[in-house]
mmCIF file of C-alpha atoms in Angstrom:
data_model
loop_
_atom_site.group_PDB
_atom_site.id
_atom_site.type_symbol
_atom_site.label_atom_id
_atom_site.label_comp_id
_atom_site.label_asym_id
_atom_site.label_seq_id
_atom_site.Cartn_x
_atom_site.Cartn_y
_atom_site.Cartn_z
ATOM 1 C CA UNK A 1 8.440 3.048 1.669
ATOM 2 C CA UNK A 2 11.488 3.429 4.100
ATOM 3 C CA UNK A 3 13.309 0.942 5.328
ATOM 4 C CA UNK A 4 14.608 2.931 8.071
ATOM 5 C CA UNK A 5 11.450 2.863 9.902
ATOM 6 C CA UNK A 6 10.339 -1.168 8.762
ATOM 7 C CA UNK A 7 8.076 -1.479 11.963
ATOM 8 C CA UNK A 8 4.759 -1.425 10.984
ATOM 9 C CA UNK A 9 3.650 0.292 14.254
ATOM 10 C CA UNK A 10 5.341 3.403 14.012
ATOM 11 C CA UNK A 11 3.980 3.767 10.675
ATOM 12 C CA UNK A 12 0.348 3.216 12.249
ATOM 13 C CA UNK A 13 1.298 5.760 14.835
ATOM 14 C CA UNK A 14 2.010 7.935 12.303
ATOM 15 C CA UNK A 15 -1.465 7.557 10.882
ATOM 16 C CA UNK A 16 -3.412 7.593 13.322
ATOM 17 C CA UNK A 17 -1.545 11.187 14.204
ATOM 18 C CA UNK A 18 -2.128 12.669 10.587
ATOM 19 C CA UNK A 19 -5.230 14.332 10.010
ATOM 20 C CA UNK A 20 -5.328 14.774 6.243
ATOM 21 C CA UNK A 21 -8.786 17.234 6.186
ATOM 22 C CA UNK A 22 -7.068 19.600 8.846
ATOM 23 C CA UNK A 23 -3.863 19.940 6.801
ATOM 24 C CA UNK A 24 -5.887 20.715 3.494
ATOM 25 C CA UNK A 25 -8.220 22.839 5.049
ATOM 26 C CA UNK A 26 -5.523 24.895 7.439
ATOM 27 C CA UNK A 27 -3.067 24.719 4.310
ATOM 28 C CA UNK A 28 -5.298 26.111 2.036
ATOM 29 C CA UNK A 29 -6.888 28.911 4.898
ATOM 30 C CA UNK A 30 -10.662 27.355 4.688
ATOM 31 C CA UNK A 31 -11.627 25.919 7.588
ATOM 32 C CA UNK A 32 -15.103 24.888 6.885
ATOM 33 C CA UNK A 33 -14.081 23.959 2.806
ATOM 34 C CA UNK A 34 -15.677 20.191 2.184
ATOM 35 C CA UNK A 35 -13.192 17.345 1.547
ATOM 36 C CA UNK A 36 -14.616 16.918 -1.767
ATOM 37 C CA UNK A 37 -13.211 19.979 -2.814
ATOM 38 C CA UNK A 38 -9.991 18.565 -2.428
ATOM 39 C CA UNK A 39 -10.655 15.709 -4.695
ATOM 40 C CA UNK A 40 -11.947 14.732 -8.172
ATOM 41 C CA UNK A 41 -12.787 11.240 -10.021
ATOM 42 C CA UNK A 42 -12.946 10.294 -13.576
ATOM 43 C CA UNK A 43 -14.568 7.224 -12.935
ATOM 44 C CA UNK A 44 -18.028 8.553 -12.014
ATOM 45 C CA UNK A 45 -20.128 6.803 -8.879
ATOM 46 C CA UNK A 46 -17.202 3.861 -9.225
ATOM 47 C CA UNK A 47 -15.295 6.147 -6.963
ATOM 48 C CA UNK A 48 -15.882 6.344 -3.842
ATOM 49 C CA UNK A 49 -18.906 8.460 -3.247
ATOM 50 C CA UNK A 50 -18.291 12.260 -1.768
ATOM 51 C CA UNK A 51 -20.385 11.316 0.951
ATOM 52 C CA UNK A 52 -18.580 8.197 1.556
ATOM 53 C CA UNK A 53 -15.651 10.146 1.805
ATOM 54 C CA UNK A 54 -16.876 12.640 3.952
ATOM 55 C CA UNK A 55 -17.529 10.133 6.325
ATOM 56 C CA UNK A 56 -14.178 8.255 6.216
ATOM 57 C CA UNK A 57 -12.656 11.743 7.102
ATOM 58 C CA UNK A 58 -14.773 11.895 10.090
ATOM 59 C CA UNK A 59 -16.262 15.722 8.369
ATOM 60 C CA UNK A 60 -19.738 14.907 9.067
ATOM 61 C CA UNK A 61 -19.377 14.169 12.697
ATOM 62 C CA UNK A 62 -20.443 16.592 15.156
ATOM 63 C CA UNK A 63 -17.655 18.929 16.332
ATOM 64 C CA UNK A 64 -17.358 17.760 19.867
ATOM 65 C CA UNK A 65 -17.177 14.219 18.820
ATOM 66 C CA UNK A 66 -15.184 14.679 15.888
ATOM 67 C CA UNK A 67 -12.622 16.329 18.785
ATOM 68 C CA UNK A 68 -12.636 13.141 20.678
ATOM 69 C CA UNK A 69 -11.606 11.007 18.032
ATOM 70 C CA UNK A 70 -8.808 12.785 17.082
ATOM 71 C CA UNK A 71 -8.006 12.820 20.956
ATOM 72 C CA UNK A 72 -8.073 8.940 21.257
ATOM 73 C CA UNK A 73 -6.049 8.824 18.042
ATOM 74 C CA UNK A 74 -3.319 11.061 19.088
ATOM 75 C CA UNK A 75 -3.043 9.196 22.777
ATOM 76 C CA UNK A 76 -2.933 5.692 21.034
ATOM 77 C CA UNK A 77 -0.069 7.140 18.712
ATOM 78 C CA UNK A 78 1.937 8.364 21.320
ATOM 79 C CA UNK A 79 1.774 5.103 23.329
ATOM 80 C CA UNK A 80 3.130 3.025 19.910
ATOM 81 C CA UNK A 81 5.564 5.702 20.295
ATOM 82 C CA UNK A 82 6.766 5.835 23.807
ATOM 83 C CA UNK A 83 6.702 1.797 23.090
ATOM 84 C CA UNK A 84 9.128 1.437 20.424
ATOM 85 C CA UNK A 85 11.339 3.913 22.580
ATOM 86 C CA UNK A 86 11.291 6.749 20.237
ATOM 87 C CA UNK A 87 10.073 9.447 22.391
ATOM 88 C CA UNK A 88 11.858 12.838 21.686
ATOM 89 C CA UNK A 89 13.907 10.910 18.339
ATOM 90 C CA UNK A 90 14.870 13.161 15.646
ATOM 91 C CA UNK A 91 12.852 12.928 12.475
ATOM 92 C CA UNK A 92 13.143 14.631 9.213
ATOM 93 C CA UNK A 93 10.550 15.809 7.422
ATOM 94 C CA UNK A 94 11.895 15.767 3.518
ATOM 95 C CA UNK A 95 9.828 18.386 1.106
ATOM 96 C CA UNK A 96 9.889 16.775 -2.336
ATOM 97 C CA UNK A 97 8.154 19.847 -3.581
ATOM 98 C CA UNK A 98 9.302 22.725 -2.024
ATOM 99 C CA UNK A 99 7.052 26.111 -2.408
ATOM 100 C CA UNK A 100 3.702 26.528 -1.807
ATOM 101 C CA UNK A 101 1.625 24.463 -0.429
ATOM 102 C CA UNK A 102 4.022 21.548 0.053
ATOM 103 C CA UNK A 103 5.693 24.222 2.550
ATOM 104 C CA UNK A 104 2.430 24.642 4.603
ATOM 105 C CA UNK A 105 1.763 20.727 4.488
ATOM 106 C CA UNK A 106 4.961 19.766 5.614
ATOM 107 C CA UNK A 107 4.698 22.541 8.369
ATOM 108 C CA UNK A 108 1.077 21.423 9.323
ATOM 109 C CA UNK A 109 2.164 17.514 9.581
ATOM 110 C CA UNK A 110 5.533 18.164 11.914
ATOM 111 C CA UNK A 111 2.807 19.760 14.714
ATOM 112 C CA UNK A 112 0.950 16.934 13.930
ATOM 113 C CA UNK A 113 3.653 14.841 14.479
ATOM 114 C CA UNK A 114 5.450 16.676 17.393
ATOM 115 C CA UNK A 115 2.309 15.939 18.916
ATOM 116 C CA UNK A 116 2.908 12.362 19.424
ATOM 117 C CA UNK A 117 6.247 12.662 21.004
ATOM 118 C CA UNK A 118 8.407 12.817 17.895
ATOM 119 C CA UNK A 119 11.457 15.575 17.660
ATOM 120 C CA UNK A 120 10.430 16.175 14.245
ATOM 121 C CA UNK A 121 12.769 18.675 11.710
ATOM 122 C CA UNK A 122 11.945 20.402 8.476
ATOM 123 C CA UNK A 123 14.066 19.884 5.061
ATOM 124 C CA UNK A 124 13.480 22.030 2.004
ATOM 125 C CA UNK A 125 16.660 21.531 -0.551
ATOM 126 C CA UNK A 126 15.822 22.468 -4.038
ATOM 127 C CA UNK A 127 14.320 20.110 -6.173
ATOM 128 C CA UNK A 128 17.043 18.717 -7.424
ATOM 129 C CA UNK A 129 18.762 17.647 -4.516
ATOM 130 C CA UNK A 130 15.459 16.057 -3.136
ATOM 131 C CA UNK A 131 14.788 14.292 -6.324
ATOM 132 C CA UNK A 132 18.119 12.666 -6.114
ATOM 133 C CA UNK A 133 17.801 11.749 -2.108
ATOM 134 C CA UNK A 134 14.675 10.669 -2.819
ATOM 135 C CA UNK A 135 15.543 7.946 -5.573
ATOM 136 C CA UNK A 136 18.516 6.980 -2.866
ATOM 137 C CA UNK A 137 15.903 6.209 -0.293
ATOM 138 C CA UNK A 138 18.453 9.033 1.886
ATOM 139 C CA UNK A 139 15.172 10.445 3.757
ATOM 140 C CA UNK A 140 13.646 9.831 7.450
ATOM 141 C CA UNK A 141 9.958 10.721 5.590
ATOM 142 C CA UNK A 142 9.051 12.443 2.475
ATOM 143 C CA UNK A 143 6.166 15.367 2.072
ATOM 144 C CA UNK A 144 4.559 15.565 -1.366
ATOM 145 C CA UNK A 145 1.405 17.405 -2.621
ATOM 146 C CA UNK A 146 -0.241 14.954 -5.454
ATOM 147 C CA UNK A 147 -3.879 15.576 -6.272
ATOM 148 C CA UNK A 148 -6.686 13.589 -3.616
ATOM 149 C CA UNK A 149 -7.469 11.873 -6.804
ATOM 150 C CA UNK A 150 -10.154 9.102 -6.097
ATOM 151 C CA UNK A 151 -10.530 7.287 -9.660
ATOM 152 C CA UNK A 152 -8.363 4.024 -8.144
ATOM 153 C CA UNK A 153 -6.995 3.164 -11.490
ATOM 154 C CA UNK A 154 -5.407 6.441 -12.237
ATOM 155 C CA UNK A 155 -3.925 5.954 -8.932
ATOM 156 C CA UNK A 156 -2.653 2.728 -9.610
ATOM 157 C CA UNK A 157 -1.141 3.692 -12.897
ATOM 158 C CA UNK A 158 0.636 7.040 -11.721
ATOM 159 C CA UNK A 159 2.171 5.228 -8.456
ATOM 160 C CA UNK A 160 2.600 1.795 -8.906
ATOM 161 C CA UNK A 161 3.513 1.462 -12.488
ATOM 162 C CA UNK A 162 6.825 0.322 -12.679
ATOM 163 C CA UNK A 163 8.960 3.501 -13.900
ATOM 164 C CA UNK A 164 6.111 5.523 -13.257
ATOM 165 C CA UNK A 165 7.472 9.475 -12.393
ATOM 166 C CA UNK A 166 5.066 9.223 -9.410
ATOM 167 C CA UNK A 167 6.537 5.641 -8.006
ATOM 168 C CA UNK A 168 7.926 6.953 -5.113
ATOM 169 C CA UNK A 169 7.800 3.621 -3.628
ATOM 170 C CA UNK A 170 9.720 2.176 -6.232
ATOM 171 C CA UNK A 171 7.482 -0.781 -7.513
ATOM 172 C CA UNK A 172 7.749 -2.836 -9.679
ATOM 173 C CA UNK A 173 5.578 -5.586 -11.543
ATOM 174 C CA UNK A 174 4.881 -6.516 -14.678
ATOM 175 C CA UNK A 175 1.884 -8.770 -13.154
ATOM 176 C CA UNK A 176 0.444 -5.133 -12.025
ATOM 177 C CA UNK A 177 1.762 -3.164 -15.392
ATOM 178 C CA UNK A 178 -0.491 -5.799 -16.897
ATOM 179 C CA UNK A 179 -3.830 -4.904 -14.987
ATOM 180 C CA UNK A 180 -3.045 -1.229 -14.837
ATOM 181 C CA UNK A 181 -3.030 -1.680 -18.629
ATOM 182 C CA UNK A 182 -6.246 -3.376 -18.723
ATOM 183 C CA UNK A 183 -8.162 -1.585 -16.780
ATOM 184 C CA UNK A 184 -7.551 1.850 -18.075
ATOM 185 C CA UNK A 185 -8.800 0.149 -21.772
ATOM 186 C CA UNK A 186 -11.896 -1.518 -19.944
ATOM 187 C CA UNK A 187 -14.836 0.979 -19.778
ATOM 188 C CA UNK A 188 -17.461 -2.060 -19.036
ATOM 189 C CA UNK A 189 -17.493 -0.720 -14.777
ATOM 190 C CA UNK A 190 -17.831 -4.251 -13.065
ATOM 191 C CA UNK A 191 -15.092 -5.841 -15.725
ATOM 192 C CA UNK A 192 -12.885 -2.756 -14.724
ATOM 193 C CA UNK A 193 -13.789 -3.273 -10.713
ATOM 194 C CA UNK A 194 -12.593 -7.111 -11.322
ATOM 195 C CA UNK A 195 -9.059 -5.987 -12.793
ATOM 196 C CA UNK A 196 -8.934 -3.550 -10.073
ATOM 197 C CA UNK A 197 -9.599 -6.091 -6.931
#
């Protein structure tokens, strides 16, 4: 959601360099905790499954090839990077929350990030000051810790509602306002997976 960085490969270099399930487990000091632990749903199997999820993490695959991926991902990243010429470029790393664990998270994602070839920097102002930066957009990237919610409406309606306190990315439409409204009312599951799609 920053325009400073509008190329859509560095923020796919980021991704493929952030490993989500490392940073929750190494934040939280339990290396072998499930990702499901991380995560609840209101919605029931119209979630996605834990197991699903699991596997979208990459949790269930062996160590050693687990390892591998994340190798792969990390030299792809670092190629976007070295080809968009931002090898050794300064980043900040803006704390929206600062204290504990948004502290350890944002600590966890700049190695992460270093790791791809970025010169990456920490920022913890108080609250206030980060609140207002963030509304200004006056941020390289921004570090929160929301809950790994997986009911996809509740998502929806705490980040993408216009006005929303959670609408970082500043959205707005009354189009979606409409559907988020619908769809929290609807408890028929297929009528509520239609307003969601």
């Amino acid at each position: 959601n920053n325009e400073r960085f509008p190329d859509v490969r560095f923020r796919k270099a980021l991704l493929l360099a952030t490993d989500i399930v490392q940073i929750m487990r190494d934040a939280n000091d339990a290396p072998e905790m499930g990702i499901e632990t991380f995560s609840y749903t209101t919605t029931g199997d119209f979630a996605l499954p834990q197991s699903r999820m699991k596997e979208i993490f990459g949790v269930k695959a062996d160590a050693a090839a687990y390892k591998a991926e994340r190798a792969k991902r990390i030299a792809e990243a670092t190629a976007i990077i070295k080809d968009l010429g931002m090898t050794g470029k300064k980043i900040g790393l803006l704390n929206i929350f600062a204290g504990s664990p948004a502290n350890e998270v944002l600590a966890l994602w700049q190695q992460q990030l270093k790791a791809i070839g970025l010169n990456v920097f920490l920022e913890t102002p108080p609250r206030s000051q980060s609140t207002a930066r963030r509304a200004k957009g006056d941020y390289d990237l921004q570090v929160g810790t929301l809950n790994l919610q997986s009911d996809p409406i509740a998502i929806f309606n705490a980040q993408f509602r216009t006005g929303a306190p959670r609408n970082y990315y500043r959205y707005k439409s009354a189009e979606v306002d409409g559907l988020i409204d619908q769809a929290k009312s609807e408890f028929d599951k297929a009528a509520a997976a239609k307003l969601l799609h």
